[in-house]
Coordinates of C-alpha atoms in Angstrom, one line a residue:
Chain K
X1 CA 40.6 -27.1 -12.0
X2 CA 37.1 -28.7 -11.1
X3 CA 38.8 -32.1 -12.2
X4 CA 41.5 -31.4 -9.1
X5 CA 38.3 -30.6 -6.7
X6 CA 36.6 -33.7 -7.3
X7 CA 39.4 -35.9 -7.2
X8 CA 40.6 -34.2 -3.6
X9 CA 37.0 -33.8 -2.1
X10 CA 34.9 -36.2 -3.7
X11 CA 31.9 -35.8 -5.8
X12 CA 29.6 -32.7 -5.9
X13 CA 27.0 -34.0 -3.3
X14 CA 23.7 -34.7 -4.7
X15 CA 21.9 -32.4 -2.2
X16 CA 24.1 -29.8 -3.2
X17 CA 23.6 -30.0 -7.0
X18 CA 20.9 -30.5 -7.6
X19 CA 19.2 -27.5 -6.1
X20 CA 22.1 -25.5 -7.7
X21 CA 20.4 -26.9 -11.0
X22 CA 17.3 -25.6 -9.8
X23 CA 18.3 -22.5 -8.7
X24 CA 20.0 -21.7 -12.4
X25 CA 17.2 -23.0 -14.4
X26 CA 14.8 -20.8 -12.1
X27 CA 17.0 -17.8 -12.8
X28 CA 17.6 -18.1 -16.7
X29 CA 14.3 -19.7 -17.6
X30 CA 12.8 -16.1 -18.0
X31 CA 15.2 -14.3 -19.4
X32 CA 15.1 -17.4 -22.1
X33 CA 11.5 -17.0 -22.4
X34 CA 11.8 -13.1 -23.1
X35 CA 14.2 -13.9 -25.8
X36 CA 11.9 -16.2 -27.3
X37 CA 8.8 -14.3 -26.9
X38 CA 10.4 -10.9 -28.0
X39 CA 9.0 -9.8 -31.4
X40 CA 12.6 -9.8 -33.4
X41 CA 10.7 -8.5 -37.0
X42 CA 9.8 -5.3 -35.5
X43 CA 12.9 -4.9 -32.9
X44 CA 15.0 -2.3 -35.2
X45 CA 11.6 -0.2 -35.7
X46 CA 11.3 -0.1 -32.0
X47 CA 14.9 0.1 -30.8
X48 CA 15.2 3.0 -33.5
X49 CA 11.9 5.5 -32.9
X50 CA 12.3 8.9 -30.9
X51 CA 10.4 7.5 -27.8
X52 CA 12.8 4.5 -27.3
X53 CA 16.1 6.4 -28.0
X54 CA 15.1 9.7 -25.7
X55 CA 14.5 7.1 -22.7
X56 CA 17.4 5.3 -23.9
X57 CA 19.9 8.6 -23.9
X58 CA 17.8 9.5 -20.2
X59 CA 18.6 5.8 -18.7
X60 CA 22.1 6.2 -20.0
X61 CA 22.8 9.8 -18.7
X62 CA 20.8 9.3 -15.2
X63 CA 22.5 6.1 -14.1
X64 CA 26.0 7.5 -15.3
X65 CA 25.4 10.6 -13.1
X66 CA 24.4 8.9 -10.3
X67 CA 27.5 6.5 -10.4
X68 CA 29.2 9.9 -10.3
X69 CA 27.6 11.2 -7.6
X70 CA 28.2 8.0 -5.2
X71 CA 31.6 8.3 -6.3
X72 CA 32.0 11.6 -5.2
X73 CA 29.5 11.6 -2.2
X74 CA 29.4 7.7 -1.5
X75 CA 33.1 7.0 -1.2
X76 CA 33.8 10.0 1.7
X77 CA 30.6 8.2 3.4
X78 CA 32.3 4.8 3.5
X79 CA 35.8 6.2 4.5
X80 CA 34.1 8.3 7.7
X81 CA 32.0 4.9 8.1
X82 CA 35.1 2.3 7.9
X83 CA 37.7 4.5 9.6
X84 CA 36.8 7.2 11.8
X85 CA 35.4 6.2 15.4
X86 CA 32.8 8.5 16.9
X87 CA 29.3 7.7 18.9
X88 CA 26.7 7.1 16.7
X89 CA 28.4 5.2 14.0
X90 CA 26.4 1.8 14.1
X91 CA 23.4 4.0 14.2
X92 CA 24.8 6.0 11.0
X93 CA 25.5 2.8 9.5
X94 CA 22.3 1.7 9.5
X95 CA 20.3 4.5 9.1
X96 CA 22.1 5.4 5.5
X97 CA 21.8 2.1 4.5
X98 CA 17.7 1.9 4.8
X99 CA 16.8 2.9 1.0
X100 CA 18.1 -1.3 1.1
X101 CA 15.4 -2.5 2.0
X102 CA 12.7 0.1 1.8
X103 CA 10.2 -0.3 -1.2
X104 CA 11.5 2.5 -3.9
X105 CA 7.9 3.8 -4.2
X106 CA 8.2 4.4 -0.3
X107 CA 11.6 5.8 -1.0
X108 CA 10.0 8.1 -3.9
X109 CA 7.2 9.2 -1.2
X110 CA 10.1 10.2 1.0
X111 CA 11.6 12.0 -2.0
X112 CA 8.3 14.0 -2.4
X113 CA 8.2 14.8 1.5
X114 CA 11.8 16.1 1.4
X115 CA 12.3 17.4 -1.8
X116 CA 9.2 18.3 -3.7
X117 CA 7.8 21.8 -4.0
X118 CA 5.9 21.8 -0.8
X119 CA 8.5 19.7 1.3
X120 CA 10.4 20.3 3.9
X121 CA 13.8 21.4 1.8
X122 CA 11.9 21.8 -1.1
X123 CA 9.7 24.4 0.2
X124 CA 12.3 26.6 1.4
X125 CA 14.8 26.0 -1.4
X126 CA 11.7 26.9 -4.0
X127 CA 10.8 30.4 -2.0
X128 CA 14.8 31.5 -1.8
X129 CA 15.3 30.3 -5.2
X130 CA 12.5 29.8 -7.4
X131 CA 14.0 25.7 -8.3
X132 CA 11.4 23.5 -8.4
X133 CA 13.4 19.5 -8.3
X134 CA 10.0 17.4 -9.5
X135 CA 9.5 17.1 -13.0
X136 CA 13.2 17.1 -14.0
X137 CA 16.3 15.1 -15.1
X138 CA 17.6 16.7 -11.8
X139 CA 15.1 14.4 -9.7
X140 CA 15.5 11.3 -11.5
X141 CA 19.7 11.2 -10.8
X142 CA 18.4 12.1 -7.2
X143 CA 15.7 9.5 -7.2
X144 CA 18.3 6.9 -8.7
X145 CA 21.4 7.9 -6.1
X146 CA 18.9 7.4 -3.3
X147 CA 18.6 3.9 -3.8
X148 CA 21.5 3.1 -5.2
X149 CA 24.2 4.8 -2.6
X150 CA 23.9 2.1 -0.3
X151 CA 24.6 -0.4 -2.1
X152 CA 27.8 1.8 -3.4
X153 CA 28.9 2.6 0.4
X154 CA 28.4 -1.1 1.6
X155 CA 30.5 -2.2 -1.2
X156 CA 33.4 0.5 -0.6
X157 CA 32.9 0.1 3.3
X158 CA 33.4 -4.0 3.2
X159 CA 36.5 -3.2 0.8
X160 CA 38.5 -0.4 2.9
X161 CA 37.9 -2.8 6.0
X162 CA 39.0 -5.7 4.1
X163 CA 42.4 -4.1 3.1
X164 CA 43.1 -3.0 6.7
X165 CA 44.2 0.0 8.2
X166 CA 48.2 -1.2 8.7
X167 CA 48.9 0.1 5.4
X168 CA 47.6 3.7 6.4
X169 CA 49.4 3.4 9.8
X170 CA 52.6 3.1 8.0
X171 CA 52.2 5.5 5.2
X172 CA 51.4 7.7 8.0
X173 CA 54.8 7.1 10.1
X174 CA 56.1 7.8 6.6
X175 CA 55.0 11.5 7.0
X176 CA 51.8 11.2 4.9
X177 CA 49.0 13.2 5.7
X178 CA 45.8 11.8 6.1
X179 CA 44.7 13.1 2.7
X180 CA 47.8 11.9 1.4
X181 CA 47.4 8.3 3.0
X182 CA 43.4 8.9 1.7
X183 CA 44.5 9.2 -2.1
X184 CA 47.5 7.4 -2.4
X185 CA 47.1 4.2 -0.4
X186 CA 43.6 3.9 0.8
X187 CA 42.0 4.1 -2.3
X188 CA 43.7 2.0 -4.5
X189 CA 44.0 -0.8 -2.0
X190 CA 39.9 -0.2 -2.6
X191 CA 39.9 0.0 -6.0
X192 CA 38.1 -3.3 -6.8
X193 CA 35.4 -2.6 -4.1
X194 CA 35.3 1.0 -5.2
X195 CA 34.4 -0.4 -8.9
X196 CA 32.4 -3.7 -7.5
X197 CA 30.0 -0.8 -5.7
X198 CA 30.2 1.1 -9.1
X199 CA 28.6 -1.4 -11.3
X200 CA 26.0 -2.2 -8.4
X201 CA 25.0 1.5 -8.1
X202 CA 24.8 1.8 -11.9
X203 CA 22.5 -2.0 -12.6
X204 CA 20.3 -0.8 -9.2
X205 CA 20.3 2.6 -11.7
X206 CA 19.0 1.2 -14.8
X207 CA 16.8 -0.8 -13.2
X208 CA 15.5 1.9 -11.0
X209 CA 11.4 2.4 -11.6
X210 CA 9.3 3.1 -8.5
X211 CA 11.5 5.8 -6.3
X212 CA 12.1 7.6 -10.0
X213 CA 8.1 8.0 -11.5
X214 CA 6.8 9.0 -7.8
X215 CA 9.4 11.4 -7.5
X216 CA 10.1 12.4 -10.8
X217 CA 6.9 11.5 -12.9
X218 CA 7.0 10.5 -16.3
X219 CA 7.4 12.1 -19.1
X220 CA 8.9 11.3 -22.6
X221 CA 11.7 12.8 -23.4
X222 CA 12.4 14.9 -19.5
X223 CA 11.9 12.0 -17.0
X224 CA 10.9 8.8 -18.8
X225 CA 13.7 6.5 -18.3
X226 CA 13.5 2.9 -20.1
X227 CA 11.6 0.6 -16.8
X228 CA 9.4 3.5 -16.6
X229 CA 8.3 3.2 -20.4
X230 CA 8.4 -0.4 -20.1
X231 CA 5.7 0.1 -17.7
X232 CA 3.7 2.7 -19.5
X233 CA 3.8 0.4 -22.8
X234 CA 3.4 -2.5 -20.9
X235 CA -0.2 -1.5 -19.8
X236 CA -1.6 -2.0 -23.0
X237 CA 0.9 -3.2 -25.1
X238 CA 2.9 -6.5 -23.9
X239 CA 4.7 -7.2 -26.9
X240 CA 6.4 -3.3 -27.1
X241 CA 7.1 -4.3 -23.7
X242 CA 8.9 -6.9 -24.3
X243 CA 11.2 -5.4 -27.1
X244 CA 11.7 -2.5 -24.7
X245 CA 13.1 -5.2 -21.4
X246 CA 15.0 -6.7 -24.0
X247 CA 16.8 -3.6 -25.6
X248 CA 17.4 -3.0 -21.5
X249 CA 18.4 -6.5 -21.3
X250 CA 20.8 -6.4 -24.2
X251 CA 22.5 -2.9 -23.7
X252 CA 23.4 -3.9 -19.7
X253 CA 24.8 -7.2 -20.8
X254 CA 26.9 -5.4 -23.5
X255 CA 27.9 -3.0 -20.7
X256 CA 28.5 -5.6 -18.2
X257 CA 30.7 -7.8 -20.4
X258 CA 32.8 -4.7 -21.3
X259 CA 33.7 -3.8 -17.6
X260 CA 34.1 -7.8 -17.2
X261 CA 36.7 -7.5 -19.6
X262 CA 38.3 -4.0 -18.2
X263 CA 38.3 -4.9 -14.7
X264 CA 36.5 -7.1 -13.1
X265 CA 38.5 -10.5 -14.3
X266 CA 40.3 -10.1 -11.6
X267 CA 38.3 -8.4 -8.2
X268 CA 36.8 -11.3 -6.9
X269 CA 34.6 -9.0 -4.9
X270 CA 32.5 -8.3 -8.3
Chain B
X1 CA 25.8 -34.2 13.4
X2 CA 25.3 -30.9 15.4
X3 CA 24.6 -29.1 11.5
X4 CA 22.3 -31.9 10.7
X5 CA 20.1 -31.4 14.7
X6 CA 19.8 -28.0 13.1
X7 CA 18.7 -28.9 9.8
X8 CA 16.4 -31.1 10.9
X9 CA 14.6 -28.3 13.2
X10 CA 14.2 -26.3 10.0
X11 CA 12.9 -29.0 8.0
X12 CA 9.9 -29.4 11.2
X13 CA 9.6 -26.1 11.4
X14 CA 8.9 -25.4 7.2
X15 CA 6.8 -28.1 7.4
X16 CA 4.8 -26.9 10.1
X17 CA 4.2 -23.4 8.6
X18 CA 3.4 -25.9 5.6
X19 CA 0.6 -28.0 7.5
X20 CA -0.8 -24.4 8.6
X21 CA -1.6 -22.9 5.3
X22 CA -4.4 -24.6 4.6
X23 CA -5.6 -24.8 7.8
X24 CA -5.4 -20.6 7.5
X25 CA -7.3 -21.1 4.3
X26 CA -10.0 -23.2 5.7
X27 CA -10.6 -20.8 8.4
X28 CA -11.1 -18.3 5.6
X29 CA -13.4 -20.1 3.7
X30 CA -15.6 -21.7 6.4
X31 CA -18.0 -18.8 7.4
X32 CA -19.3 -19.0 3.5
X33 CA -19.6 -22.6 4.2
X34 CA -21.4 -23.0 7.2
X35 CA -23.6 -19.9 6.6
X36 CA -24.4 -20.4 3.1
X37 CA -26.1 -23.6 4.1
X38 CA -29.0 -21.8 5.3
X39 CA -29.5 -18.1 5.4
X40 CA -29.6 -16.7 1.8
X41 CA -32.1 -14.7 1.8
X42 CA -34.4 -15.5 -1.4
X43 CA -31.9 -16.0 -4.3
X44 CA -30.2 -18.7 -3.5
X45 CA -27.1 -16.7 -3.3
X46 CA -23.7 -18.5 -1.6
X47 CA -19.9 -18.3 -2.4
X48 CA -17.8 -15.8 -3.0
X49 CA -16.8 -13.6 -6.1
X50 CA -14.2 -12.0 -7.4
X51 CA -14.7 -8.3 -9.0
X52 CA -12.0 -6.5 -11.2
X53 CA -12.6 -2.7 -11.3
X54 CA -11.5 0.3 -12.5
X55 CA -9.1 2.5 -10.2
X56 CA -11.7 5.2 -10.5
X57 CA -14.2 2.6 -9.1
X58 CA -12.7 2.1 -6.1
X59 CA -15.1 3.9 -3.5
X60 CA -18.5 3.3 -5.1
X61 CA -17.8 -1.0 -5.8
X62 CA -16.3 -0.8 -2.0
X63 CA -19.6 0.8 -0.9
X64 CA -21.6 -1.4 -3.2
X65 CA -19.7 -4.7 -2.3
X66 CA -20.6 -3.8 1.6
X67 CA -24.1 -3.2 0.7
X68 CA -24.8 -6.4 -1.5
X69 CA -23.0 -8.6 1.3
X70 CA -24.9 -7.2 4.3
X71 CA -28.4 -7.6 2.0
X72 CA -27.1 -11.3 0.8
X73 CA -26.1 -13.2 3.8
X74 CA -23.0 -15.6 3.4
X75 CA -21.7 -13.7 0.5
X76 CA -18.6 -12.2 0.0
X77 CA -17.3 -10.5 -2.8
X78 CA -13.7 -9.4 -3.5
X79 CA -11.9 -7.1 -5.0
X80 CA -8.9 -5.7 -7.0
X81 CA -8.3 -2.5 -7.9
X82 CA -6.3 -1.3 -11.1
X83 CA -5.7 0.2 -14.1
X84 CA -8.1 -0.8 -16.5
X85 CA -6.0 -2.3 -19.7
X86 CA -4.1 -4.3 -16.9
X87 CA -6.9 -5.9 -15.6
X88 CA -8.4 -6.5 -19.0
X89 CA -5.2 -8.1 -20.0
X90 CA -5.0 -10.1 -16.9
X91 CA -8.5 -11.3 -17.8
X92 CA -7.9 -12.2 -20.5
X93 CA -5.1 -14.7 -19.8
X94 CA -7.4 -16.1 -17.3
X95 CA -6.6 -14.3 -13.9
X96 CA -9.0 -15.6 -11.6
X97 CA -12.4 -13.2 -11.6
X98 CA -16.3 -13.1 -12.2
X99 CA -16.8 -9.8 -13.4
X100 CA -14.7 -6.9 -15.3
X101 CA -15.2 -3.3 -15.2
X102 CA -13.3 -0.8 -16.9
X103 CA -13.1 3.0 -17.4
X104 CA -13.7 2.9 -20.8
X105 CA -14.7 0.7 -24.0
X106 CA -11.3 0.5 -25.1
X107 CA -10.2 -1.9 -22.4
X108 CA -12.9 -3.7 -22.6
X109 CA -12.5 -5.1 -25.9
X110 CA -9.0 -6.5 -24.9
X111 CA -11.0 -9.0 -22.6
X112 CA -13.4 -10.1 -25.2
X113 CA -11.9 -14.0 -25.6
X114 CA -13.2 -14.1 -22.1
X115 CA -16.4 -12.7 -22.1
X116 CA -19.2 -15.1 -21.1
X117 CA -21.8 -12.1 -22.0
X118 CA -22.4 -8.1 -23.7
X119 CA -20.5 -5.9 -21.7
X120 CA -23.2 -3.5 -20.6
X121 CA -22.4 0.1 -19.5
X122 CA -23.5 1.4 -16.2
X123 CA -22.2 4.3 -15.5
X124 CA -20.4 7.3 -17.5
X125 CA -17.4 9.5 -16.0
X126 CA -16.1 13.9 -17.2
X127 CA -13.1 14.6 -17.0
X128 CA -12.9 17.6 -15.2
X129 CA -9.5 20.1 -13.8
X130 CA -8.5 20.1 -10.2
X131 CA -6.2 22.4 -8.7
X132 CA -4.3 22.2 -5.1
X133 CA -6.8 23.3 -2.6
X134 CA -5.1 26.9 -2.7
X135 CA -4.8 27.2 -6.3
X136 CA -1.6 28.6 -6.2
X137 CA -1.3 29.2 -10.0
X138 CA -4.7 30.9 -10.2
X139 CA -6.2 28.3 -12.8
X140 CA -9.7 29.0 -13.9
X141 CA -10.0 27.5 -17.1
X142 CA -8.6 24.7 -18.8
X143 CA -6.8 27.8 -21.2
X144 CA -5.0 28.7 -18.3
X145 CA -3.0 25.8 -18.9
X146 CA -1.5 27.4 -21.7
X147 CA 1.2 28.9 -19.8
X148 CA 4.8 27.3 -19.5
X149 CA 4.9 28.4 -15.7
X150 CA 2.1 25.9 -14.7
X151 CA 3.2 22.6 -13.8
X152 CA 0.0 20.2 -14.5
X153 CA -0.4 16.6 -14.8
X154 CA -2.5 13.9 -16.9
X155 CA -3.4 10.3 -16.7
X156 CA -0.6 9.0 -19.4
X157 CA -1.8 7.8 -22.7
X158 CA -2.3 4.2 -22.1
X159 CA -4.9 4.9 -19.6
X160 CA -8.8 5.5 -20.5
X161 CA -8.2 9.1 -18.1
X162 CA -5.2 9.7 -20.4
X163 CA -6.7 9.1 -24.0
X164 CA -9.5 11.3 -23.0
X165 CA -7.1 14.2 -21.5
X166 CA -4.7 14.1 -24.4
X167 CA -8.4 15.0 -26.4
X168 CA -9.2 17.4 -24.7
X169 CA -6.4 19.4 -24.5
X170 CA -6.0 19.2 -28.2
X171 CA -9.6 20.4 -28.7
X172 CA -8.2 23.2 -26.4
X173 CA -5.2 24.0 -28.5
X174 CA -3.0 24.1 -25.1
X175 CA 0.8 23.9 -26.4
X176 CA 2.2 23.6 -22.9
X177 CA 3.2 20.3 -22.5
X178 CA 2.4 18.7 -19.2
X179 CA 4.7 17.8 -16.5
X180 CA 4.5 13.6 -16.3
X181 CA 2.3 11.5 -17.1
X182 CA 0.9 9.4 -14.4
X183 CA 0.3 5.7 -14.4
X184 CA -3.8 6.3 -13.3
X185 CA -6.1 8.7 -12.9
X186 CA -5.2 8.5 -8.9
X187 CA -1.6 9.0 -9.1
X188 CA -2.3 12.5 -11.4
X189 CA -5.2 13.1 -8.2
X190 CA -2.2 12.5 -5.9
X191 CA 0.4 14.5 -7.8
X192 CA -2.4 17.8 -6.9
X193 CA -3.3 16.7 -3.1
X194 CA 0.4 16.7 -2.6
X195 CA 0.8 20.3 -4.6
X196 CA 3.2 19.0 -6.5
X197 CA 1.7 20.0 -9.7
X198 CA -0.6 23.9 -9.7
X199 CA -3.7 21.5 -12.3
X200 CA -4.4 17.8 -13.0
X201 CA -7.1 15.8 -15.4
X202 CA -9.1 14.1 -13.6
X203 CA -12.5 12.2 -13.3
X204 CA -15.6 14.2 -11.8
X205 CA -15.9 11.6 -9.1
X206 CA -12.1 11.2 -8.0
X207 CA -12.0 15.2 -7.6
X208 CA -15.3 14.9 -5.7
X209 CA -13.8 12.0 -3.4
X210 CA -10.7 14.7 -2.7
X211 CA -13.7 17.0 -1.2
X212 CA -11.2 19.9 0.2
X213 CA -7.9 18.4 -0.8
X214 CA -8.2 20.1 -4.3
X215 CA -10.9 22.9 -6.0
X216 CA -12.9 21.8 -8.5
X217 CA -12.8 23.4 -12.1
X218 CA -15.0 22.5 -14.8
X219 CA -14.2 22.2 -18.1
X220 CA -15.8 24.2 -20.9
X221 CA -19.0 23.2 -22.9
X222 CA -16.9 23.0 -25.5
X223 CA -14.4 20.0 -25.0
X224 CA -16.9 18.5 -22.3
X225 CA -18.1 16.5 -24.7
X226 CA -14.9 14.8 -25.5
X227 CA -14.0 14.7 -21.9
X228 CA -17.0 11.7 -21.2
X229 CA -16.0 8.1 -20.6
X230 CA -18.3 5.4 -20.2
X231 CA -17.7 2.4 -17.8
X232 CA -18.7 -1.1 -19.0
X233 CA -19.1 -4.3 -16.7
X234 CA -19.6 -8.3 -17.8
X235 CA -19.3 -11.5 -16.5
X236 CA -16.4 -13.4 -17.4
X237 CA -15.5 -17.1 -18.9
X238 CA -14.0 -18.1 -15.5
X239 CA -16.3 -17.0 -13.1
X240 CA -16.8 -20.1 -10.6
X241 CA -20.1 -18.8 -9.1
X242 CA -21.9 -17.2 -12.4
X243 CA -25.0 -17.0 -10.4
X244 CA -23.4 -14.5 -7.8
X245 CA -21.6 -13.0 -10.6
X246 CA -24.7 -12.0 -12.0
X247 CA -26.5 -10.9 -8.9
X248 CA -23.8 -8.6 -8.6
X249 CA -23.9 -7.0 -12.2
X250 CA -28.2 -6.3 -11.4
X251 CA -27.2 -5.1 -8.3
X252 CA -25.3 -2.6 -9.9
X253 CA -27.4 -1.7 -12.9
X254 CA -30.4 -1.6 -10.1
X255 CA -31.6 1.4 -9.1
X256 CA -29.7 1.1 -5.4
X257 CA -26.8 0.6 -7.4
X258 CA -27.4 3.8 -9.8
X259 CA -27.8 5.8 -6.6
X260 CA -24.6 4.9 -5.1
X261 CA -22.8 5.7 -8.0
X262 CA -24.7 8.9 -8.6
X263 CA -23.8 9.8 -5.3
X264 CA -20.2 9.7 -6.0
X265 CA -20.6 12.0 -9.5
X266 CA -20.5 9.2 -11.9
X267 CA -23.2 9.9 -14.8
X268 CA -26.1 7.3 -15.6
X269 CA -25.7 5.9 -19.2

C-alpha cells in the first residue's frame, strides 16, 4: 500500500520525514530507557508483594468503574449535547469539557470544595446522612470520572455528529420513538466512538494521579492506586519506581493490544 | 505560495521569541552584575545562590533569604521548596544548587556523592497533633486516636514527617489506621485546615505557621522523644559561588539565624 503512494504522489518529502523521525524517536526513547533501566531480577518480588497487587486490584477496579460511569452518565451527556437544540448549549459544551485542560490537582481542589466533608454538597450530604466521600474507593472512581468524562463525551459527541441525524429522521417516520431510535439506531451507528471514548476514559483512568491523592488521599490498600504508589516509592526509592511504571506500562499495553484485537482494527476513530 | 507567506511568518515570529530569551535572561542577571561591582558590604559577597530546603523550611529560609540579601547587597539567593528525599536525590544527580537542607538525617545521606563538606545540623523539629480549629472530634491526646470514628492523617512513610509519625504512633499502641498518607508534612497540614481529616502529624513549626487554622495538641512526654527530627544543611559539589554558599550556611548557624528559626518553633541543636 505505501509502495502505490509513493509511486502516485512522489517521495515522502524530506521536511515531512524527517521530523516524523524525530517525533517517534522522542516519544519511544523513554519508554526504551525505562525498559532498560527497570531492575528485571527483582520484578516478580515486586510485581508479586501485597502493596503492589492491592494498588494493582484498586487501579483495576477504579478505572473500570469509571468507564462505567461515563458509559452510563457520559453517553446521555453527549446525546443531549449532539442532538437536542436549547440556549446554552455552546456554553454547556464548554463548561463540561473544562476538567480538559485544568490541572488534575486543581481539579482534586475542586473535588475537596464540592465534595469533601465540609463542602458545599458534602456538608449537607454528611449532616442528612452521616457519608463522608474523602478517604474512600468511592472518591477515587469520582476523582477518576472527573477527568476522564470529557474526554468520553467529546469522543461520543464527534461520533453521533459524524453518523448524522438522517438515519434517526427516518427510523422516526418509521414510527420509532425517540428512545427507540436512541437504542436501536443512534447508538450503534456510535459504537466505535462510544468504544474510541471508552479506552480514552479508562488510559486518562490509569493514569490518573493528582485529582485522585488530593481528593482521595493515599492510602494502601483503600485509595492508593498504582501512579499514586509510583509517586510515594518514587521519593526515595527510584528503582521500585521504575518496576512499579513498568508493571503499569506492561498491563495497559496487554489491555490495549486485546481491545486492538476485539474492536478497534477496524474504528478508525481509535 | 500563500502556505509558504505563512510559514515564513511563523518561522520570524519563533525566532524572534528565540532572539528574546536571552535578552529576558540578561535582564535578569544584570542587577547582580552591575551592583556586585561595587557595593558588597565587607565580604566580598556577589552572585547568586541556589538553596534546596525542606518543605517545612519554607517560611524561616524565605525570611532568612530576605534578610541576608537586604544585609549583602547584590546578592540574591533562590530557592526551591520540596520534599526532602526528592531534593536529596535531585542533588545528587547534580540538579543545579549550593546548599541542601533536609528534614532529617536520613535524606541527607542520599546526597553524600555530592557533598563538598559535613552536613552540620542547625536546627531540630517535634512532631506534634493538630486538630481543625473546632476540633470537631474532641481530640486531646494522641490516644484519642484510637478510635475508628476519627479520620486523621500522617506525612507517608517516605517522608522524614512520616517515619517519625509511623514511631510514634507505634510507641502509642494506636490500632486505628490513619486515613491517607500525604506526600509532605504540608499536604497532611492542609488535609486539617480544610477539615477534611478531625487530627493530623505534624511539625511544631508548620502547626505554629497555621496560627488559628488548627489547635495545637502536644504529644505526650512519653513518645515526644521519638517524635524529634533534626534538620542538617551543607554545601554542595556543584555550587558555582562556594563563597556565597558558605556565607549563607553561617548566616544560618549565626545567632540572627538561630533566632529566626526559634521564632518559628524549630528547636536549636
Amino acid at each position: 500500500m505505501t509502495g502505490r503512494t509513493t509511486s502516485t504522489l512522489g517521495r515522502p518529502p524530506a521536511v515531512l520525514v524527517v521530523p516524523a523521525a524525530l517525533a517517534s524517536v522522542f516519544l519511544v526513547l523513554p519508554l526504551v530507557a525505562l525498559v532498560l533501566a527497570t531492575p528485571w531480577s527483582t520484578f516478580l518480588d515486586n510485581l508479586t508483594s501485597p502493596e503492589v497487587l492491592d494498588a494493582l486490584r484498586i487501579t483495576a477496579l477504579t478505572s473500570g468503574l469509571t468507564v462505567v460511569t461515563c458509559l452510563v452518565l457520559g453517553t446521555p451527556l453527549a446525546w443531549v449535547l449532539a442532538r437536542v437544540d436549547f440556549r446554552g448549549r455552546g456554553l454547556l459544551r464548554a463548561l463540561v469539557t473544562v476538567p480538559l485542560v485544568l490541572p488534575p490537582v486543581v481539579a482534586g481542589v475542586a473535588l475537596v470544595s464540592a465534595l469533601g466533608r465540609s463542602g458545599l454538597v458534602g456538608e449537607p450530604l454528611r449532616d442528612a446522612t452521616g457519608i463522608t466521600l474523602p478517604f474512600t474507593m468511592t472518591a477515587v472512581v469520582i476523582a477518576h470520572t472527573f477527568v476522564a468524562m470529557p474526554f468520553y463525551v467529546i469522543s461520543v459527541e464527534g461520533a453521533l455528529r459524524t453518523a448524522g441525524e438522517q438515519y434517526d429522521e427516518v427510523a422516526s417516520c418509521l414510527g420509532a420513538t425517540r428512545w427507540t431510535t436512541f437504542r436501536r439506531v443512534t447508538l450503534p451507528l456510535a459504537l466505535p466512538g462510544v468504544v474510541a471514548g471508552s479506552v480514552l476514559a479508562w488510559a486518562r483512568s490509569l493514569g490518573e494521579f493528582g485529582a485522585t491523592v488530593t481528593f482521595a488521599g493515599n492510602y494502601p490498600g483503600a485509595t492508593q492506586t498504582m501512579p499514586s504508589r509510583i509517586y510515594t516509592v518514587l521519593v526515595n526509592d527510584p528503582e521500585g519506581a521504575r518496576t512499579l511504571s513498568m508493571i503499569l506500562l506492561l498491563s495497559s499495553v496487554l489491555v490495549l493490544a486485546a481491545l486492538r484485537n476485539r474492536w478497534l482494527t477496524t474504528g478508525a476513530s481509535a | 505560495m500563500h502556505t509558504r507567506l505563512r510559514a515564513r511568518r511563523v518561522t520570524v515570529a519563533a525566532i524572534a521569541t528565540l532572539a528574546l530569551l536571552p535578552l529576558a535572561a540578561c535582564g535578569a542577571d544584570d542587577p547582580e552584575g552591575s551592583d556586585g561591582a561595587g557595593t558588597s558590604a565587607g565580604a566580598d559577597l556577589d552572585g547568586s545562590i541556589t538553596v534546596l530546603a525542606a518543605a517545612s523550611l519554607t517560611g524561616t529560609f524565605t525570611e532568612l533569604a530576605e534578610q541576608f540579601e537586604a544585609e549583602n547587597d547584590g546578592v540574591e539567593i533562590d530557592l526551591v521548596f520540596d520534599s526532602s528525599g526528592t531534593l536529596a536525590d535531585n542533588a545528587a544527580q547534580g540538579a543545579p544548587g549550593d546548599l541542601l537542607a533536609t528534614a532529617d538525617l536520613g535524606s541527607m545521606e542520599r546526597s553524600e556523592p555530592v557533598q563538598a563538606s559535613d552536613p552540620e545540623v542547625f536546627a531540630t523539629n517535634t512532631l506534634v497533633l493538630v486538630t481543625p480549629a473546632e476540633n470537631p472530634a474532641g481530640i486531646t491526646t494522641l490516644a484519642d486516636l484510637d478510635d475508628d470514628a476519627v479520620t486523621y492523617v500522617v506525612c507517608v512513610e517516605t517522608a522524614p514527617c512520616g517515619t517519625l509519625a509511623a514511631e510514634v504512633l507505634d510507641d502509642a499502641d494506636i490500632d486505628n489506621e490513619p486515613s491517607s498518607l500525604e506526600r509532605d508534612v504540608k499536604a497532611t497540614l492542609a488535609r486539617v485546615v480544610e477539615d477534611e481529616a478531625d487530627a493530623g502529624l505534624v511539625y511544631r513549626t508548620d502547626a505554629l505557621a497555621a496560627a488559628d487554622d488548627v489547635t495545637l495538641v502536644e504529644l505526650d512526654d512519653d513518645v515526644a522523644d521519638d517524635a524529634v527530627t533534626e534538620y542538617p544543611i551543607v554545601t554542595l559539589d556543584q555550587s558555582e559561588n562556594p563563597d556565597l554558599a558558605q556565607a549563607f550556611l553561617d548566616y544560618v548557624l549565626s545567632s540572627t539565624g538561630q533566632d529566626v528559626l526559634t521564632t518559628a518553633g524549630f528547636g536549636t541543636p
